[in-house]
PDB file of C-alpha atoms in Angstrom:
ATOM      1  CA  MET A 289       3.501  23.520  10.802  1.00  0.00           C
ATOM      2  CA  GLY A 290       4.860  26.289   8.603  1.00  0.00           C
ATOM      3  CA  GLU A 291       2.885  27.855   5.776  1.00  0.00           C
ATOM      4  CA  LYS A 292       4.961  26.162   3.076  1.00  0.00           C
ATOM      5  CA  ALA A 293       4.555  22.756   4.715  1.00  0.00           C
ATOM      6  CA  ALA A 294       0.812  23.340   5.019  1.00  0.00           C
ATOM      7  CA  VAL A 295       0.592  24.198   1.320  1.00  0.00           C
ATOM      8  CA  ARG A 296       2.582  21.082   0.394  1.00  0.00           C
ATOM      9  CA  ASN A 297       0.316  18.868   2.483  1.00  0.00           C
ATOM     10  CA  ARG A 298      -2.764  20.426   0.924  1.00  0.00           C
ATOM     11  CA  LEU A 299      -1.471  19.759  -2.584  1.00  0.00           C
ATOM     12  CA  LEU A 300      -0.250  16.178  -2.041  1.00  0.00           C
ATOM     13  CA  PRO A 301      -3.575  14.297  -2.377  1.00  0.00           C
ATOM     14  CA  ALA A 302      -4.369  15.902  -5.741  1.00  0.00           C
ATOM     15  CA  LEU A 303      -0.796  15.413  -6.969  1.00  0.00           C
ATOM     16  CA  GLY A 304      -0.968  11.767  -5.973  1.00  0.00           C
ATOM     17  CA  GLU A 305      -4.107  11.254  -8.045  1.00  0.00           C
ATOM     18  CA  VAL A 306      -2.450  12.878 -11.065  1.00  0.00           C
ATOM     19  CA  PHE A 307       0.457  10.434 -10.798  1.00  0.00           C
ATOM     20  CA  ARG A 308      -1.994   7.539 -10.403  1.00  0.00           C
ATOM     21  CA  ALA A 309      -3.981   8.582 -13.454  1.00  0.00           C
ATOM     22  CA  TYR A 310      -1.126   9.426 -15.814  1.00  0.00           C
ATOM     23  CA  GLY A 311       2.024   7.844 -14.397  1.00  0.00           C
ATOM     24  CA  TYR A 312       5.215   9.762 -13.723  1.00  0.00           C
ATOM     25  CA  GLU A 313       5.978  10.713 -17.320  1.00  0.00           C
ATOM     26  CA  GLY A 314       2.387  11.674 -18.110  1.00  0.00           C
ATOM     27  CA  ALA A 315       2.001  13.896 -15.042  1.00  0.00           C
ATOM     28  CA  SER A 316       2.460  17.225 -16.784  1.00  0.00           C
ATOM     29  CA  VAL A 317       2.498  20.618 -15.113  1.00  0.00           C
ATOM     30  CA  ALA A 318      -0.753  21.445 -16.889  1.00  0.00           C
ATOM     31  CA  ARG A 319      -2.446  18.401 -15.371  1.00  0.00           C
ATOM     32  CA  MET A 320      -1.027  19.188 -11.960  1.00  0.00           C
ATOM     33  CA  THR A 321      -2.212  22.775 -11.984  1.00  0.00           C
ATOM     34  CA  ALA A 322      -5.656  21.693 -13.197  1.00  0.00           C
ATOM     35  CA  ALA A 323      -5.957  19.060 -10.468  1.00  0.00           C
ATOM     36  CA  THR A 324      -4.635  21.189  -7.616  1.00  0.00           C
ATOM     37  CA  GLY A 325      -6.041  24.572  -8.586  1.00  0.00           C
ATOM     38  CA  ALA A 326      -2.575  26.021  -7.969  1.00  0.00           C
ATOM     39  CA  GLY A 327      -0.610  27.974 -10.512  1.00  0.00           C
ATOM     40  CA  LYS A 328       2.721  26.807 -11.864  1.00  0.00           C
ATOM     41  CA  GLY A 329       4.553  29.342  -9.690  1.00  0.00           C
ATOM     42  CA  SER A 330       2.768  28.163  -6.567  1.00  0.00           C
ATOM     43  CA  LEU A 331       3.581  24.526  -7.343  1.00  0.00           C
ATOM     44  CA  TYR A 332       7.263  25.233  -7.826  1.00  0.00           C
ATOM     45  CA  ASN A 333       7.375  27.445  -4.769  1.00  0.00           C
ATOM     46  CA  ALA A 334       6.073  24.519  -2.717  1.00  0.00           C
ATOM     47  CA  PHE A 335       8.235  21.994  -4.565  1.00  0.00           C
ATOM     48  CA  PRO A 336      11.409  23.710  -5.843  1.00  0.00           C
ATOM     49  CA  GLY A 337      12.731  20.363  -7.100  1.00  0.00           C
ATOM     50  CA  GLY A 338       9.893  20.116  -9.567  1.00  0.00           C
ATOM     51  CA  LYS A 339       8.066  16.931 -10.524  1.00  0.00           C
ATOM     52  CA  GLU A 340      10.605  14.601  -8.925  1.00  0.00           C
ATOM     53  CA  GLU A 341      10.260  16.357  -5.572  1.00  0.00           C
ATOM     54  CA  MET A 342       6.485  16.218  -5.906  1.00  0.00           C
ATOM     55  CA  ALA A 343       6.611  12.474  -6.556  1.00  0.00           C
ATOM     56  CA  GLN A 344       9.022  11.913  -3.660  1.00  0.00           C
ATOM     57  CA  ALA A 345       6.700  13.861  -1.361  1.00  0.00           C
ATOM     58  CA  VAL A 346       3.679  11.859  -2.496  1.00  0.00           C
ATOM     59  CA  LEU A 347       5.550   8.589  -1.919  1.00  0.00           C
ATOM     60  CA  ALA A 348       6.618   9.813   1.522  1.00  0.00           C
ATOM     61  CA  SER A 349       2.980  10.567   2.374  1.00  0.00           C
ATOM     62  CA  ILE A 350       2.035   7.042   1.305  1.00  0.00           C
ATOM     63  CA  ASP A 351       4.794   5.674   3.533  1.00  0.00           C
ATOM     64  CA  ARG A 352       3.409   7.651   6.480  1.00  0.00           C
ATOM     65  CA  TRP A 353      -0.119   6.417   5.888  1.00  0.00           C
ATOM     66  CA  PHE A 354       0.921   2.770   5.684  1.00  0.00           C
ATOM     67  CA  GLU A 355       3.114   3.096   8.769  1.00  0.00           C
ATOM     68  CA  THR A 356       0.259   4.565  10.797  1.00  0.00           C
ATOM     69  CA  ALA A 357      -2.687   2.594   9.425  1.00  0.00           C
ATOM     70  CA  ILE A 358      -1.119  -0.785   8.670  1.00  0.00           C
ATOM     71  CA  PHE A 359       2.445  -1.443   9.820  1.00  0.00           C
ATOM     72  CA  GLN A 360       2.192  -0.077  13.356  1.00  0.00           C
ATOM     73  CA  PRO A 361      -1.073  -1.913  14.136  1.00  0.00           C
ATOM     74  CA  LEU A 362       0.466  -5.124  12.786  1.00  0.00           C
ATOM     75  CA  ARG A 363       3.339  -4.676  15.240  1.00  0.00           C
ATOM     76  CA  ASP A 364       1.297  -3.546  18.237  1.00  0.00           C
ATOM     77  CA  ASP A 365      -2.005  -5.435  18.238  1.00  0.00           C
ATOM     78  CA  PRO A 366      -1.700  -8.288  20.774  1.00  0.00           C
ATOM     79  CA  SER A 367      -4.154 -10.348  18.713  1.00  0.00           C
ATOM     80  CA  ALA A 368      -2.427 -11.489  15.541  1.00  0.00           C
ATOM     81  CA  PRO A 369      -5.678 -12.518  13.782  1.00  0.00           C
ATOM     82  CA  GLN A 370      -7.221  -9.163  14.660  1.00  0.00           C
ATOM     83  CA  ALA A 371      -4.142  -7.359  13.338  1.00  0.00           C
ATOM     84  CA  ILE A 372      -4.391  -9.265  10.051  1.00  0.00           C
ATOM     85  CA  ARG A 373      -8.077  -8.464   9.689  1.00  0.00           C
ATOM     86  CA  HIS A 374      -7.364  -4.811  10.421  1.00  0.00           C
ATOM     87  CA  MET A 375      -4.653  -4.758   7.736  1.00  0.00           C
ATOM     88  CA  LEU A 376      -6.981  -6.202   5.113  1.00  0.00           C
ATOM     89  CA  ALA A 377      -9.814  -3.835   6.070  1.00  0.00           C
ATOM     90  CA  GLN A 378      -7.477  -0.849   5.763  1.00  0.00           C
ATOM     91  CA  VAL A 379      -6.138  -2.133   2.446  1.00  0.00           C
ATOM     92  CA  GLU A 380      -9.676  -2.413   1.076  1.00  0.00           C
ATOM     93  CA  LEU A 381     -10.452   1.093   2.320  1.00  0.00           C
ATOM     94  CA  TYR A 382      -7.253   2.652   0.973  1.00  0.00           C
ATOM     95  CA  PHE A 383      -7.537   1.058  -2.458  1.00  0.00           C
ATOM     96  CA  GLU A 384     -11.273   1.791  -2.610  1.00  0.00           C
ATOM     97  CA  SER A 385     -12.259  -1.850  -3.058  1.00  0.00           C
ATOM     98  CA  GLY A 386      -9.816  -2.193  -5.943  1.00  0.00           C
ATOM     99  CA  GLN A 387     -10.809   0.956  -7.827  1.00  0.00           C
ATOM    100  CA  ARG A 388      -7.679   2.884  -6.785  1.00  0.00           C
ATOM    101  CA  ILE A 389      -4.334   1.684  -8.068  1.00  0.00           C
ATOM    102  CA  CYS A 390      -1.165   1.290  -6.019  1.00  0.00           C
ATOM    103  CA  LEU A 391       1.054   4.230  -6.951  1.00  0.00           C
ATOM    104  CA  VAL A 392       4.173   2.540  -5.565  1.00  0.00           C
ATOM    105  CA  GLY A 393       3.435  -0.508  -7.703  1.00  0.00           C
ATOM    106  CA  LEU A 394       2.807   1.709 -10.718  1.00  0.00           C
ATOM    107  CA  PHE A 395       6.155   3.445 -10.291  1.00  0.00           C
ATOM    108  CA  ALA A 396       7.833   0.050  -9.866  1.00  0.00           C
ATOM    109  CA  LEU A 397       6.664  -0.919 -13.352  1.00  0.00           C
ATOM    110  CA  GLY A 398       7.656   2.259 -15.185  1.00  0.00           C
ATOM    111  CA  ASP A 399      10.863   3.828 -16.406  1.00  0.00           C
ATOM    112  CA  GLU A 400      10.917   5.858 -13.174  1.00  0.00           C
ATOM    113  CA  ARG A 401      11.557   2.690 -11.146  1.00  0.00           C
ATOM    114  CA  ASP A 402      15.276   3.359 -10.709  1.00  0.00           C
ATOM    115  CA  ARG A 403      14.642   6.998  -9.795  1.00  0.00           C
ATOM    116  CA  PHE A 404      12.535   5.916  -6.798  1.00  0.00           C
ATOM    117  CA  ALA A 405      14.079   2.480  -6.254  1.00  0.00           C
ATOM    118  CA  THR A 406      15.036   2.950  -2.599  1.00  0.00           C
ATOM    119  CA  ARG A 407      11.568   4.078  -1.540  1.00  0.00           C
ATOM    120  CA  ILE A 408       9.820   1.413  -3.652  1.00  0.00           C
ATOM    121  CA  ARG A 409      11.915  -1.407  -2.190  1.00  0.00           C
ATOM    122  CA  ALA A 410      11.435  -0.104   1.349  1.00  0.00           C
ATOM    123  CA  TYR A 411       7.640  -0.024   0.925  1.00  0.00           C
ATOM    124  CA  PHE A 412       7.393  -3.650  -0.121  1.00  0.00           C
ATOM    125  CA  ALA A 413      10.161  -4.903   2.187  1.00  0.00           C
ATOM    126  CA  THR A 414       8.629  -3.260   5.257  1.00  0.00           C
ATOM    127  CA  TRP A 415       5.196  -4.634   4.438  1.00  0.00           C
ATOM    128  CA  GLN A 416       6.543  -8.152   3.927  1.00  0.00           C
ATOM    129  CA  SER A 417       8.722  -8.221   7.046  1.00  0.00           C
ATOM    130  CA  THR A 418       6.008  -6.740   9.262  1.00  0.00           C
ATOM    131  CA  LEU A 419       3.380  -9.151   7.974  1.00  0.00           C
ATOM    132  CA  THR A 420       5.810 -12.059   8.367  1.00  0.00           C
ATOM    133  CA  GLN A 421       6.246 -11.305  12.053  1.00  0.00           C
ATOM    134  CA  VAL A 422       2.508 -11.147  12.734  1.00  0.00           C
ATOM    135  CA  LEU A 423       2.021 -14.422  10.859  1.00  0.00           C
ATOM    136  CA  VAL A 424       4.635 -16.015  13.113  1.00  0.00           C
ATOM    137  CA  ARG A 425       2.683 -14.695  16.097  1.00  0.00           C
ATOM    138  CA  ALA A 426      -0.452 -16.213  14.578  1.00  0.00           C
ATOM    139  CA  GLY A 427       1.236 -19.618  14.652  1.00  0.00           C
ATOM    140  CA  HIS A 428       2.776 -20.008  11.210  1.00  0.00           C
ATOM    141  CA  PRO A 429       6.339 -21.425  11.170  1.00  0.00           C
ATOM    142  CA  GLN A 430       8.917 -18.770  10.231  1.00  0.00           C
ATOM    143  CA  PRO A 431       9.782 -20.036   6.708  1.00  0.00           C
ATOM    144  CA  ALA A 432       6.112 -20.539   5.863  1.00  0.00           C
ATOM    145  CA  ALA A 433       5.229 -17.117   7.303  1.00  0.00           C
ATOM    146  CA  SER A 434       7.784 -15.369   5.090  1.00  0.00           C
ATOM    147  CA  THR A 435       6.532 -17.157   1.985  1.00  0.00           C
ATOM    148  CA  LEU A 436       2.904 -16.471   2.885  1.00  0.00           C
ATOM    149  CA  ALA A 437       3.592 -12.768   3.469  1.00  0.00           C
ATOM    150  CA  GLU A 438       5.259 -12.531   0.073  1.00  0.00           C
ATOM    151  CA  GLU A 439       2.327 -14.293  -1.570  1.00  0.00           C
ATOM    152  CA  ALA A 440      -0.181 -12.106   0.281  1.00  0.00           C
ATOM    153  CA  ILE A 441       1.310  -8.868  -1.039  1.00  0.00           C
ATOM    154  CA  ALA A 442       1.538 -10.349  -4.532  1.00  0.00           C
ATOM    155  CA  THR A 443      -2.127 -11.328  -4.271  1.00  0.00           C
ATOM    156  CA  ILE A 444      -3.132  -7.809  -3.243  1.00  0.00           C
ATOM    157  CA  GLN A 445      -1.157  -6.208  -6.061  1.00  0.00           C
ATOM    158  CA  GLY A 446      -2.401  -8.686  -8.625  1.00  0.00           C
ATOM    159  CA  ALA A 447      -6.011  -8.327  -7.522  1.00  0.00           C
ATOM    160  CA  LEU A 448      -5.749  -4.548  -7.904  1.00  0.00           C
ATOM    161  CA  VAL A 449      -4.675  -4.940 -11.515  1.00  0.00           C
ATOM    162  CA  GLN A 450      -7.264  -7.612 -12.274  1.00  0.00           C
ATOM    163  CA  ALA A 451     -10.123  -5.671 -10.668  1.00  0.00           C
ATOM    164  CA  ARG A 452      -9.403  -2.648 -12.848  1.00  0.00           C
ATOM    165  CA  ALA A 453      -8.861  -4.756 -15.962  1.00  0.00           C
ATOM    166  CA  MET A 454     -12.181  -6.554 -15.456  1.00  0.00           C
ATOM    167  CA  GLN A 455     -13.964  -3.397 -14.225  1.00  0.00           C
ATOM    168  CA  ASP A 456     -15.291  -5.533 -11.387  1.00  0.00           C
ATOM    169  CA  SER A 457     -15.692  -3.723  -8.077  1.00  0.00           C
ATOM    170  CA  THR A 458     -16.396  -6.996  -6.262  1.00  0.00           C
ATOM    171  CA  LEU A 459     -13.216  -8.797  -7.336  1.00  0.00           C
ATOM    172  CA  PHE A 460     -10.818  -7.107  -4.930  1.00  0.00           C
ATOM    173  CA  PRO A 461     -12.965  -7.613  -1.803  1.00  0.00           C
ATOM    174  CA  ARG A 462     -13.440 -11.273  -2.777  1.00  0.00           C
ATOM    175  CA  ALA A 463      -9.676 -11.712  -3.136  1.00  0.00           C
ATOM    176  CA  LEU A 464      -9.117 -10.118   0.284  1.00  0.00           C
ATOM    177  CA  SER A 465     -11.720 -12.400   1.854  1.00  0.00           C
ATOM    178  CA  ARG A 466      -9.977 -15.496   0.500  1.00  0.00           C
ATOM    179  CA  LEU A 467      -6.638 -14.076   1.583  1.00  0.00           C
ATOM    180  CA  ALA A 468      -7.907 -13.546   5.134  1.00  0.00           C
ATOM    181  CA  ALA A 469      -8.756 -17.235   5.383  1.00  0.00           C
ATOM    182  CA  ARG A 470      -5.267 -18.198   4.206  1.00  0.00           C
ATOM    183  CA  LEU A 471      -3.469 -15.826   6.547  1.00  0.00           C
ATOM    184  CA  ILE A 472      -5.454 -16.578   9.679  1.00  0.00           C
ATOM    185  CA  THR A 473      -5.886 -20.326   9.244  1.00  0.00           C
ATOM    186  CA  VAL A 474      -2.808 -22.150  10.534  1.00  0.00           C
ATOM    187  CA  SER A 475      -2.329 -25.642   9.170  1.00  0.00           C
ATOM    188  CA  THR A 476       0.661 -27.972   9.256  1.00  0.00           C
ATOM    189  CA  PRO A 477       0.917 -31.601   8.175  1.00  0.00           C
ATOM    190  CA  GLU A 478       1.403 -32.669  11.788  1.00  0.00           C
ATOM    191  CA  HIS A 479      -1.205 -30.437  13.438  1.00  0.00           C
ATOM    192  CA  PRO A 480      -3.838 -29.148  11.035  1.00  0.00           C
ATOM    193  CA  PHE A 481      -6.225 -26.764  12.754  1.00  0.00           C
ATOM    194  CA  VAL A 482      -8.179 -23.570  12.422  1.00  0.00           C
ATOM    195  CA  LEU A 483      -8.128 -20.845  15.052  1.00  0.00           C
ATOM    196  CA  SER A 484     -11.198 -20.981  17.247  1.00  0.00           C
ATOM    197  CA  PRO A 485     -13.686 -18.073  17.208  1.00  0.00           C
ATOM    198  CA  LYS A 486     -12.325 -16.959  20.593  1.00  0.00           C
ATOM    199  CA  GLU A 487      -8.768 -16.833  19.246  1.00  0.00           C
ATOM    200  CA  ARG A 488      -9.910 -14.776  16.284  1.00  0.00           C
TER     201      ARG A 488
END
């Protein structure tokens, strides 16, 4: 890794937290330099495209984390229930039990949505399609799996907002626990059943 790339990677976590705290428009250079400990010149040397390049780099780092920690295990784990549990555990860890907001979701709600539209759509679309496939492997019919995956992501995003609004650190884990039961339990009108402990 080159020196410039190393500097960029070192700055990304702090930049991400500035965007989370203040949004895209509120993420001023002054706030970025304060959070990173880097001067304005150093920031722009690492990110010549300015704030937009910084935001794109932060979003790319989020994409990499989700691909490694969530999407790839969902694809590769031979046990669908185990893959689902792993996803929810990683989600709880990443979002700090609901105390850390989803930056992609935040950008989707702001005026910057169109600026980052391709990356925002890809984040949610990849999550939904990957989760749909593991739900099919868990025994859900395809149409139901797609709907359930969509509802699962909506539940996670909604619980993040509600947990912060209520200042309740237990709300998000409770929502994930209920969601786990919905995702792993397979029930149809013809053959209602719950996966046995061995299958889980």
